[in-house]
PDB file of C-alpha atoms in Angstrom:
ATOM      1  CA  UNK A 294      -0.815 -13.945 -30.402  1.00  0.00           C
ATOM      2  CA  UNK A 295      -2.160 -12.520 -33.437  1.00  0.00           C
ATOM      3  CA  UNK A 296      -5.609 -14.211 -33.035  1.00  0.00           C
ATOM      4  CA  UNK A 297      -5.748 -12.407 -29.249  1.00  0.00           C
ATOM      5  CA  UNK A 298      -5.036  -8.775 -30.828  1.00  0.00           C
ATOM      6  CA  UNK A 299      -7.943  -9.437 -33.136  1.00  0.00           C
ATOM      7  CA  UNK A 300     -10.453 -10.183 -30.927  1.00  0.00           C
ATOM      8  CA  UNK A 301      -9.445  -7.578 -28.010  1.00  0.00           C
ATOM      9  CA  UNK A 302      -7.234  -5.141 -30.051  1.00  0.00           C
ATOM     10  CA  UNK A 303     -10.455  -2.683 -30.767  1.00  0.00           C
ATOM     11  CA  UNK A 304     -11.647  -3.675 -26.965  1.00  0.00           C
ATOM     12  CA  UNK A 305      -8.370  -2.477 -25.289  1.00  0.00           C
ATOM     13  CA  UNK A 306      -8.459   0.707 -27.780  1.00  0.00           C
ATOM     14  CA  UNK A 307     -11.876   1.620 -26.568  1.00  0.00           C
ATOM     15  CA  UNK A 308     -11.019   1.342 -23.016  1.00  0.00           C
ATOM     16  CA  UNK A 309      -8.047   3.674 -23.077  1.00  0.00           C
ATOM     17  CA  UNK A 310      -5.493   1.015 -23.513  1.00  0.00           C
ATOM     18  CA  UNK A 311      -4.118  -0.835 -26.240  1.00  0.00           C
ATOM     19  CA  UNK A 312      -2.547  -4.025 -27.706  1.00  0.00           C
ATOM     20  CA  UNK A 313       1.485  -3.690 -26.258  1.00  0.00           C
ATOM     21  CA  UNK A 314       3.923  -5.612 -27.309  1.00  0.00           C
ATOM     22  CA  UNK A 315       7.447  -6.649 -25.804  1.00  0.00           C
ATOM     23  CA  UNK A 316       9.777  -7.096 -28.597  1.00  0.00           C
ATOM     24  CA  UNK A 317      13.401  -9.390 -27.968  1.00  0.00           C
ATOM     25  CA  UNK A 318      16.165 -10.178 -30.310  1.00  0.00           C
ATOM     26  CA  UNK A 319      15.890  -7.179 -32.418  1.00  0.00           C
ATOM     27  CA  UNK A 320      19.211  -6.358 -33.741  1.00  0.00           C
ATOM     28  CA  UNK A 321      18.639  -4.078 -36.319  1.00  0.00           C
ATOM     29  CA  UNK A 322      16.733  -0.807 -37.529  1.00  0.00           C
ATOM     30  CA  UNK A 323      15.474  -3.014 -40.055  1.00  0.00           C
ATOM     31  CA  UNK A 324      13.696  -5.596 -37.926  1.00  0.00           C
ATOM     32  CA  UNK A 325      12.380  -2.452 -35.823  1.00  0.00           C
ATOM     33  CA  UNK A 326      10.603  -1.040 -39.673  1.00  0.00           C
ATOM     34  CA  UNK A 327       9.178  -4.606 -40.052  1.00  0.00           C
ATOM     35  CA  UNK A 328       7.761  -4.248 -36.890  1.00  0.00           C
ATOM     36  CA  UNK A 329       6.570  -1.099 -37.725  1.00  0.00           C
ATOM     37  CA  UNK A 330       5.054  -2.269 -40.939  1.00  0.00           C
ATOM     38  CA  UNK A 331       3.289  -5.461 -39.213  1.00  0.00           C
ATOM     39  CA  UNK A 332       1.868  -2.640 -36.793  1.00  0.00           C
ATOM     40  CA  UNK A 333       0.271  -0.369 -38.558  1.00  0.00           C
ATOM     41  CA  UNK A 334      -0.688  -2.867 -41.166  1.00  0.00           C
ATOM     42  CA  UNK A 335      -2.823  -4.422 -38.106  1.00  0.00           C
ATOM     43  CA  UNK A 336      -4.345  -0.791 -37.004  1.00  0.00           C
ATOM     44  CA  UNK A 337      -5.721  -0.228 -40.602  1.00  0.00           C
ATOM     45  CA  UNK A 338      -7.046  -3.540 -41.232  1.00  0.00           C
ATOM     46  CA  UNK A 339      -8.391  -3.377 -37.324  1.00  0.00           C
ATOM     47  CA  UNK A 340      -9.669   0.292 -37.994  1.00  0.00           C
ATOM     48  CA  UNK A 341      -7.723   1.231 -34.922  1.00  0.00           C
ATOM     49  CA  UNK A 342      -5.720   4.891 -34.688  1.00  0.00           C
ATOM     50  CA  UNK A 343      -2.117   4.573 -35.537  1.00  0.00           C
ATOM     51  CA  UNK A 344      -0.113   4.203 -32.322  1.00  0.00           C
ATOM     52  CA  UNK A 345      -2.550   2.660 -30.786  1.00  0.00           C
ATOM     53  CA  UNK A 346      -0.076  -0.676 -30.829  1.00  0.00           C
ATOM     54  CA  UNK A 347       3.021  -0.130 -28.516  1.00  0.00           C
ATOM     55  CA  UNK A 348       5.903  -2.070 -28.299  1.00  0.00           C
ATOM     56  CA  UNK A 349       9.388  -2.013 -25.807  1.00  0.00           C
ATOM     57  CA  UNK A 350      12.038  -3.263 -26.954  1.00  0.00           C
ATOM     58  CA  UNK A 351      14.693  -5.503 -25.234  1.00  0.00           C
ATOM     59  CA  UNK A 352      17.937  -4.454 -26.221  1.00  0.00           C
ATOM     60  CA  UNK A 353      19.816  -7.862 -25.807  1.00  0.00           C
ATOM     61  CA  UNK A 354      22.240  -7.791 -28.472  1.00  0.00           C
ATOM     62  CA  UNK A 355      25.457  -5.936 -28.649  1.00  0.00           C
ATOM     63  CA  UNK A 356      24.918  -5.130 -32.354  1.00  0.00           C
ATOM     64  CA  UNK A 357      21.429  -3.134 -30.851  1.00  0.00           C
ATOM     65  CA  UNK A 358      23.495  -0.744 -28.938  1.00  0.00           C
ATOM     66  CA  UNK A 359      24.904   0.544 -31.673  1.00  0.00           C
ATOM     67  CA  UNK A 360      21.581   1.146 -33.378  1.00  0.00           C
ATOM     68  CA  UNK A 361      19.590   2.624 -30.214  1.00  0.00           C
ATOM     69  CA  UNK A 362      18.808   5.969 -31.756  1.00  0.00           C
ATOM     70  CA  UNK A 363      17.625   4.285 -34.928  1.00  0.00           C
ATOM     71  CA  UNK A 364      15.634   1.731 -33.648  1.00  0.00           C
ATOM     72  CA  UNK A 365      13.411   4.350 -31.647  1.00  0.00           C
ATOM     73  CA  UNK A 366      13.103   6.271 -34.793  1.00  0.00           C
ATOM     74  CA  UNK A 367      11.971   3.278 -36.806  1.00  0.00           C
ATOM     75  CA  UNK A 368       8.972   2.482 -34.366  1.00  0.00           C
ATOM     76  CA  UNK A 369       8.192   6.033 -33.271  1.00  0.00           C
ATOM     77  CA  UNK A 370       4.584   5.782 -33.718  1.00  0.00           C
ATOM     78  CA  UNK A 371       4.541   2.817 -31.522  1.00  0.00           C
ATOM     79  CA  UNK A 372       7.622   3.095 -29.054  1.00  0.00           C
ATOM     80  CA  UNK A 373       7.006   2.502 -25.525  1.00  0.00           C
ATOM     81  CA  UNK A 374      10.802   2.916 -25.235  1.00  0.00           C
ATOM     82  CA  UNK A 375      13.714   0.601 -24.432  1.00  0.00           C
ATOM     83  CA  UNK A 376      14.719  -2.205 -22.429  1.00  0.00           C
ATOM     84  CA  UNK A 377      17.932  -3.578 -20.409  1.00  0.00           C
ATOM     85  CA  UNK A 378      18.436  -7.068 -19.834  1.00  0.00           C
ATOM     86  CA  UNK A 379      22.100  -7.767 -18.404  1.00  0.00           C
ATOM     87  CA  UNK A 380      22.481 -11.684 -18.698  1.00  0.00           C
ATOM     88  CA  UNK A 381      20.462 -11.463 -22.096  1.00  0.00           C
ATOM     89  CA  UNK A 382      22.860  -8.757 -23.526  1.00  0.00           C
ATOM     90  CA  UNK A 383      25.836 -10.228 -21.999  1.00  0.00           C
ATOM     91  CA  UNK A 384      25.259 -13.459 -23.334  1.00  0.00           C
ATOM     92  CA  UNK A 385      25.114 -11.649 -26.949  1.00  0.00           C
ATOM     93  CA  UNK A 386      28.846 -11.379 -26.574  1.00  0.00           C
ATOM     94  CA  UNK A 387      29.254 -15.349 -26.753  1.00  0.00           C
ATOM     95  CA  UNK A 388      26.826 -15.619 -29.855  1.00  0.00           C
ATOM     96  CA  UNK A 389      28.622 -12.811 -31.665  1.00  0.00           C
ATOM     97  CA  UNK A 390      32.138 -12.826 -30.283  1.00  0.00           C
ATOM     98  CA  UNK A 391      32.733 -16.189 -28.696  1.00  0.00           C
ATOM     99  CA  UNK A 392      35.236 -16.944 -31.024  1.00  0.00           C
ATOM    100  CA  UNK A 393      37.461 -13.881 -29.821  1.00  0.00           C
ATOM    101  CA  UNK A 394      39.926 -14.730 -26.548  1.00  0.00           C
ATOM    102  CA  UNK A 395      38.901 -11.137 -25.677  1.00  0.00           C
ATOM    103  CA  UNK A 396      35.427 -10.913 -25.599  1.00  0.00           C
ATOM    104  CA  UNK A 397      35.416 -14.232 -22.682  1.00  0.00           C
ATOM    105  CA  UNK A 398      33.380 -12.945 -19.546  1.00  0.00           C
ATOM    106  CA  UNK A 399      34.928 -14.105 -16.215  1.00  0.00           C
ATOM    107  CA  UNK A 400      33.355 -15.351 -13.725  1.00  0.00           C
ATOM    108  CA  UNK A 401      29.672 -14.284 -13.910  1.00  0.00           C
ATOM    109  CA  UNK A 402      28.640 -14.614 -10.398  1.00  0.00           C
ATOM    110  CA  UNK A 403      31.907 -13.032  -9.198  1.00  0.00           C
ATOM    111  CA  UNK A 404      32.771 -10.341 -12.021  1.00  0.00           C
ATOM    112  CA  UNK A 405      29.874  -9.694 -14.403  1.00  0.00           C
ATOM    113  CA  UNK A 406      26.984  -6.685 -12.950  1.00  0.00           C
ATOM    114  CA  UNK A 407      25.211  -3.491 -14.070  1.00  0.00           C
ATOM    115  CA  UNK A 408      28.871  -1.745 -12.428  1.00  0.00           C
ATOM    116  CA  UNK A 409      30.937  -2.620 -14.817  1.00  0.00           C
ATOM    117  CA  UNK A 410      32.230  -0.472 -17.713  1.00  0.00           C
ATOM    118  CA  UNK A 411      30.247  -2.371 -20.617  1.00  0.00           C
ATOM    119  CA  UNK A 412      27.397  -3.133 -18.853  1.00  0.00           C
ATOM    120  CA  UNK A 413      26.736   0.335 -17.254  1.00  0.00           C
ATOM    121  CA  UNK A 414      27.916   2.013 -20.354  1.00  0.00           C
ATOM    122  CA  UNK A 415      24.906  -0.210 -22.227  1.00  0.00           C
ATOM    123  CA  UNK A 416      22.812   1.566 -19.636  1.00  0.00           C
ATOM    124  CA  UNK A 417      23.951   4.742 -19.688  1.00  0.00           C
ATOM    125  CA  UNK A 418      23.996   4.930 -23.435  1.00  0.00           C
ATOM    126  CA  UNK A 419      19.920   3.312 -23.357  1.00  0.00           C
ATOM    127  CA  UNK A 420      18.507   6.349 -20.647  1.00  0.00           C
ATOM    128  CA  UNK A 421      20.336   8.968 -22.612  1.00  0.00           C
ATOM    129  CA  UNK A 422      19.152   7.781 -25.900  1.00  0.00           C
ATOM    130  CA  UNK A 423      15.336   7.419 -24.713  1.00  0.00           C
ATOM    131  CA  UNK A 424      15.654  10.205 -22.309  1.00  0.00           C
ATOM    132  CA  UNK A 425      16.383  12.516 -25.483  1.00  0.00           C
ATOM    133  CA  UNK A 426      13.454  11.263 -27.582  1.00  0.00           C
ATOM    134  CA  UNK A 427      11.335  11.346 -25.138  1.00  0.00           C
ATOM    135  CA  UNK A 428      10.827   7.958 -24.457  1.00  0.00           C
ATOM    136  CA  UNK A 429      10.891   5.811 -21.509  1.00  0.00           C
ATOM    137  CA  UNK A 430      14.378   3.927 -20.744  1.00  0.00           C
ATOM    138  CA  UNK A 431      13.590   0.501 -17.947  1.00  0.00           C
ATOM    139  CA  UNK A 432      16.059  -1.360 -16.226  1.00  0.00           C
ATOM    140  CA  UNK A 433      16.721  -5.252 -16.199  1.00  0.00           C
ATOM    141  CA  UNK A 434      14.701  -8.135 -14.459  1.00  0.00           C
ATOM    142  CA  UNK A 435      15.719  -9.192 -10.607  1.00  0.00           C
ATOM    143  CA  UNK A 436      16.073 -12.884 -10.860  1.00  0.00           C
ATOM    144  CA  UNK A 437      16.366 -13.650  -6.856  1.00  0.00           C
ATOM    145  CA  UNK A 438      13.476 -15.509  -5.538  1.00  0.00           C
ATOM    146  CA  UNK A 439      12.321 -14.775  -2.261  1.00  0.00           C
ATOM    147  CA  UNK A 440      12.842 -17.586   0.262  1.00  0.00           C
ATOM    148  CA  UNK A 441       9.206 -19.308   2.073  1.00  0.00           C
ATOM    149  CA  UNK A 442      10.239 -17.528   5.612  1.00  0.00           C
ATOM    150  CA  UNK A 443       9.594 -13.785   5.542  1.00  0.00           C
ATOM    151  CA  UNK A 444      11.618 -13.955   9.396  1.00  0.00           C
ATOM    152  CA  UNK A 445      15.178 -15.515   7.965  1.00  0.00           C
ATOM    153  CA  UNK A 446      18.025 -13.356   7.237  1.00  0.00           C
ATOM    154  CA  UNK A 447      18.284 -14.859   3.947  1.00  0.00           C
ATOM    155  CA  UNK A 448      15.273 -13.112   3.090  1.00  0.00           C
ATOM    156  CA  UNK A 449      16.070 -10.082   4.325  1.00  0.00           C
ATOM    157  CA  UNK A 450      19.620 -10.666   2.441  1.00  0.00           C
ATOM    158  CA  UNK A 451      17.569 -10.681  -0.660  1.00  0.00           C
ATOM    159  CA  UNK A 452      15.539  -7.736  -0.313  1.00  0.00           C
ATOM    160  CA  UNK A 453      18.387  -5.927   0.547  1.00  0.00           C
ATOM    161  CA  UNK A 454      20.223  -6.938  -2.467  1.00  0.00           C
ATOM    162  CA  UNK A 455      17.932  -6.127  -4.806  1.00  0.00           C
ATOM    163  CA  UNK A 456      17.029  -2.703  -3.454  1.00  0.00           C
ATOM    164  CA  UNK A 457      20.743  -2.044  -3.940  1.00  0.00           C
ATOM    165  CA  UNK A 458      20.710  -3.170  -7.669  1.00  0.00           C
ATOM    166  CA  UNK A 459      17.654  -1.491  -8.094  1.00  0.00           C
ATOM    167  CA  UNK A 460      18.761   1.732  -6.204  1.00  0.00           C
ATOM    168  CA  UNK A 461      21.639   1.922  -8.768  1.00  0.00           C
ATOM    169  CA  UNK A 462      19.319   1.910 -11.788  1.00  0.00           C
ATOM    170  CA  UNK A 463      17.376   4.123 -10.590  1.00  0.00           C
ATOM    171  CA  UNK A 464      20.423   6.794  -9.893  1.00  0.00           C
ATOM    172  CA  UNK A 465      21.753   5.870 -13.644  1.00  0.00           C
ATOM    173  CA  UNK A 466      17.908   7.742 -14.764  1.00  0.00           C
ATOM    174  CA  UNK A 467      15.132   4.553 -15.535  1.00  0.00           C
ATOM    175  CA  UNK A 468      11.685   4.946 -15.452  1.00  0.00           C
ATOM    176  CA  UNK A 469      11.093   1.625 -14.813  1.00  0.00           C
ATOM    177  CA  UNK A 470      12.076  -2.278 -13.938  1.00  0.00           C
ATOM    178  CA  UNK A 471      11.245  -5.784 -13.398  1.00  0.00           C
ATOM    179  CA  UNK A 472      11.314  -7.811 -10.905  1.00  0.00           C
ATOM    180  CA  UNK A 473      10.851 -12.274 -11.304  1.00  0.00           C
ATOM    181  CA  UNK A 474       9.741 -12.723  -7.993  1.00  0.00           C
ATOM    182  CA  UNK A 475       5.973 -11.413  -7.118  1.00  0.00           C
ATOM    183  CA  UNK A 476       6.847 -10.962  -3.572  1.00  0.00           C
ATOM    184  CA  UNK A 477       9.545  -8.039  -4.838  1.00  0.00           C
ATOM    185  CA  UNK A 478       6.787  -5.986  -6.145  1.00  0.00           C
ATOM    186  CA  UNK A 479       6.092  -3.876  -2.991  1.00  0.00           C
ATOM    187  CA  UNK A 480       9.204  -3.185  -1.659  1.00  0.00           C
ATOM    188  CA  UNK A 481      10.645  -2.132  -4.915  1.00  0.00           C
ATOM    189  CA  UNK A 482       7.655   0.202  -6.031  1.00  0.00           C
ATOM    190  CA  UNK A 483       8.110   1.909  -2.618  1.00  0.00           C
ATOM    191  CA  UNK A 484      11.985   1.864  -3.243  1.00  0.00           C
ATOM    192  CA  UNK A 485      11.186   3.480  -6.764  1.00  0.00           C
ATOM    193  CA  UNK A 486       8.582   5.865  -5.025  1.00  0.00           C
ATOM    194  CA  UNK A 487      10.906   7.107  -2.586  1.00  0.00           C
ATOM    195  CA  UNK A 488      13.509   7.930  -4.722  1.00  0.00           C
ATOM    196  CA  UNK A 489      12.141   9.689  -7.482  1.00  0.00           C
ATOM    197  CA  UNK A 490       9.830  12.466  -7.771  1.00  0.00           C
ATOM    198  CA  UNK A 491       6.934  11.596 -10.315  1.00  0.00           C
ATOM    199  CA  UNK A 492       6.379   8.894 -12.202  1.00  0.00           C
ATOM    200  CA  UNK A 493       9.054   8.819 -14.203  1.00  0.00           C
ATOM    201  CA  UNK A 494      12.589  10.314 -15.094  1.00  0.00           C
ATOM    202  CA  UNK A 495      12.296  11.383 -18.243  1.00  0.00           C
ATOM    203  CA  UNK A 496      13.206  14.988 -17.466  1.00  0.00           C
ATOM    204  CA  UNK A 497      17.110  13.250 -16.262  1.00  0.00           C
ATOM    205  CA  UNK A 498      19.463  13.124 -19.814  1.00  0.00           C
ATOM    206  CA  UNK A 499      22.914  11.295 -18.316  1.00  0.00           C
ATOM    207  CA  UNK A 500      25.352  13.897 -19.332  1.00  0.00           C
ATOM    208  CA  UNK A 501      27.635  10.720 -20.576  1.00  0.00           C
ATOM    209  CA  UNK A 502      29.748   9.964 -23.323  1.00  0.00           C
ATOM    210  CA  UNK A 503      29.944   6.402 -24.199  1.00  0.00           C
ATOM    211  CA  UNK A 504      32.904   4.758 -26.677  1.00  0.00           C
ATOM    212  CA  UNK A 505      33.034   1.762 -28.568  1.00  0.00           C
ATOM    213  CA  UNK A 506      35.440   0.542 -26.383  1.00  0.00           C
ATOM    214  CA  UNK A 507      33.300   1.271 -23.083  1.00  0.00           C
ATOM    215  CA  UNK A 508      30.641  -1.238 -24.949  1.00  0.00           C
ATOM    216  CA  UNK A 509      33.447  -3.570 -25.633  1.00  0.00           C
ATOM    217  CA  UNK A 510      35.412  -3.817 -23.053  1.00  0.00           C
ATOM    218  CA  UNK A 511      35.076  -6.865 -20.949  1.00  0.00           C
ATOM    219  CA  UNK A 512      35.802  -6.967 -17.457  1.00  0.00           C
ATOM    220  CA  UNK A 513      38.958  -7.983 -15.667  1.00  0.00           C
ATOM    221  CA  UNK A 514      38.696 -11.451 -13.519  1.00  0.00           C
ATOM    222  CA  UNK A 515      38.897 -15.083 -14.030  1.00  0.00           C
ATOM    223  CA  UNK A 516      37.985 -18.177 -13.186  1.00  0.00           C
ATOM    224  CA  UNK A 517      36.731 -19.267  -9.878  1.00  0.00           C
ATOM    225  CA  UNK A 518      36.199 -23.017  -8.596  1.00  0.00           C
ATOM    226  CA  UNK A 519      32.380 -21.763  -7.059  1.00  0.00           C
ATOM    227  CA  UNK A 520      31.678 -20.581 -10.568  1.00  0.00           C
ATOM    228  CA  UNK A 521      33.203 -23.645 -12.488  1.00  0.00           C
ATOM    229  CA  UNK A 522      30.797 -26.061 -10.526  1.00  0.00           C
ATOM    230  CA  UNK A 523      27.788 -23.285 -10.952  1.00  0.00           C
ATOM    231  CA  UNK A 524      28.168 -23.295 -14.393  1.00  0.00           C
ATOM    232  CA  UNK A 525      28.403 -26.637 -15.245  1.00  0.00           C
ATOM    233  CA  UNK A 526      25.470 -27.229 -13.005  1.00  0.00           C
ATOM    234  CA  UNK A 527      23.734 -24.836 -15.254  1.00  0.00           C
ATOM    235  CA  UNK A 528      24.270 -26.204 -18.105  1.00  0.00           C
ATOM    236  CA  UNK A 529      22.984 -29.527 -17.324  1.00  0.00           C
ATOM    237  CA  UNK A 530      19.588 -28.046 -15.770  1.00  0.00           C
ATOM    238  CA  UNK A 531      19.015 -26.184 -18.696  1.00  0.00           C
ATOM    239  CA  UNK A 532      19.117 -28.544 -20.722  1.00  0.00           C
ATOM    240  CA  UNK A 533      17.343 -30.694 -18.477  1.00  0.00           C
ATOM    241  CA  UNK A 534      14.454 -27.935 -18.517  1.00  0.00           C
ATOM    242  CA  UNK A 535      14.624 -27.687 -22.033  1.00  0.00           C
ATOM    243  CA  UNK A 536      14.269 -31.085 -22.422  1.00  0.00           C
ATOM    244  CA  UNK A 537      10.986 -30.978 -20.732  1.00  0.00           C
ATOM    245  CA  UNK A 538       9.422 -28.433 -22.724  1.00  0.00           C
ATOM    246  CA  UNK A 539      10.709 -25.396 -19.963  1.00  0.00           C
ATOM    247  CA  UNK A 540      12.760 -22.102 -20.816  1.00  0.00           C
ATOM    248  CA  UNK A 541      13.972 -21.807 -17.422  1.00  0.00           C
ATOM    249  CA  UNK A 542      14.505 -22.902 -14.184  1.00  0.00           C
ATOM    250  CA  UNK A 543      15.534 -22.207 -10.201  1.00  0.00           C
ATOM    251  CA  UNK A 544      18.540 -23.167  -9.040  1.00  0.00           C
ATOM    252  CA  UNK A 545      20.144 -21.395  -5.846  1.00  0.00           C
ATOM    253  CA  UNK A 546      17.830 -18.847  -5.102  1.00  0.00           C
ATOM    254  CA  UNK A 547      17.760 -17.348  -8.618  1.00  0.00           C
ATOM    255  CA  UNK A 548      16.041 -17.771 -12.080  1.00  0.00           C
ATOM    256  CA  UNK A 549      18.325 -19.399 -14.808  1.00  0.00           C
ATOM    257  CA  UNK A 550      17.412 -19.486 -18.340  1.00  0.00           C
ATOM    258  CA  UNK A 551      18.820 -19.968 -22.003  1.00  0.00           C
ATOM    259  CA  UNK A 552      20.751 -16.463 -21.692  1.00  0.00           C
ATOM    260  CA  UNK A 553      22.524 -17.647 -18.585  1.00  0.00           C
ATOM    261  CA  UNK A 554      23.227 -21.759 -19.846  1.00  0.00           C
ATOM    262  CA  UNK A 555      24.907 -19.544 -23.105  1.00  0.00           C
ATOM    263  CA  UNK A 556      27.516 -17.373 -20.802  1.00  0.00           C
ATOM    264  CA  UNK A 557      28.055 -20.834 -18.346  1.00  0.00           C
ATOM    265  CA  UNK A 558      28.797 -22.840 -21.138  1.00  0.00           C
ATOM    266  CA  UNK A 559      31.119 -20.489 -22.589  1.00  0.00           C
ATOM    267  CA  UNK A 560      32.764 -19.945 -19.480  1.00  0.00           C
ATOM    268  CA  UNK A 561      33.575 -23.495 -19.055  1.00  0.00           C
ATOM    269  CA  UNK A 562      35.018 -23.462 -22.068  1.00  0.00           C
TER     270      UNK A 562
END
């Protein structure tokens, strides 16, 4: 909030850190220079170095992919690099395409991860692009929750599927991800620190080269009766959430949010 940043903005600058931001639905070089503006507006009339604000910025939006290079540029002086977010960016292909036949996602629970061609194109295409400027490139959020009994094989069932999501983010070059679930922390920093030598992978640039098509082609598959029911269960918890004043909610194991009522309701569709 604006009224936070002005009363610890020059306290966090003093003690080596700084006001950082996390910036979501940008679409557009243009709303990365407003940013830019608003921030170093803020530093002068704060008396604060320029740069001292950094920002990282989701890239949920299909139309953002296409502008990676020129988003970084726009908030050099205050980049803290890029962002994935798969359900986030994936549902950007219902609010921009849903009219389309071909731009339907199957099944997400089946079909839709960070292995298919339009998803790990979007990621390829994110490391390169922050890799080359210098800037660091982190993966998406882990929505499992971890189950109360550290002994069940669910729980180990969890942990071992999100160390191998992880694992392949980390081989695709991040520097960086998030997990929802506290409990993940540990085991994924060790996961991270085992696997890469450093603190970060800036020195890896994906040799890649990513099409139009690869960040528009949706995946094969269809429609499942587990997903049908999953979706429509979904929906109606969303809105149930949102009705009470919540932006997401647990269902199954997992976190749910708007991003993920979008894609289910499009689905059932």
């Amino acid at each position: 909030r604006s009224s936070d940043l002005y009363h610890i903005g020059k306290i966090l600058y003093e003690n080596e850190s700084g006001p950082f931001f996390y910036l979501s639905k940008v679409e557009s070089f243009l709303e990365a220079r407003l940013w830019d503006r608003i921030f170093v507006w803020t530093e002068n009339k704060m008396n604060i170095p320029i740069g001292t604000i950094k920002a990282t910025v989701l890239i949920e939006s299909t139309l953002a992919s296409f502008e990676m290079e020129e988003i970084l540029y726009e908030l050099r002086n205050h980049s803290a690099g890029l962002n994935c977010g798969i359900w986030d960016y994936s549902a950007s292909f219902v609010s921009k395409f849903g009219h389309r036949s071909d731009f339907l996602l199957p099944d997400r629970s089946k079909y839709v991860n960070m292995e298919k061609l339009f998803l790990k194109s979007y990621m390829d295409l994110l490391v390169q692009t922050c890799h080359q400027r210098g800037a660091p490139a982190t993966g998406g959020m882990a929505a499992l929750l971890l189950p109360d009994d550290k002994e069940s094989e669910e729980y180990k069932r969890v942990i071992d599927t999100v160390k191998r999501l992880k694992l392949f983010e980390i081989r695709a070059g991040v520097d960086g991800f998030m997990v929802y679930d506290i409990g993940l922390v540990e085991s994924m920093q060790k996961l991270f620190q085992d696997q890469v030598e450093g603190p970060n992978q800036l020195h890896r640039i994906p040799e890649v080269t990513v099409t139009q098509t690869d960040l528009l082609t949706m995946p094969p598959g269809g429609v499942t009766l587990f997903g049908l029911k999953y979706n429509i269960a979904v929906g109606i918890l969303f809105i149930d959430a949102w009705l009470k004043g919540e932006g997401h909610f647990f269902f199954r194991g997992q976190v749910e949010d708007s991003a993920t009522a979008e894609i289910s309701r499009s689905e059932e569709h």
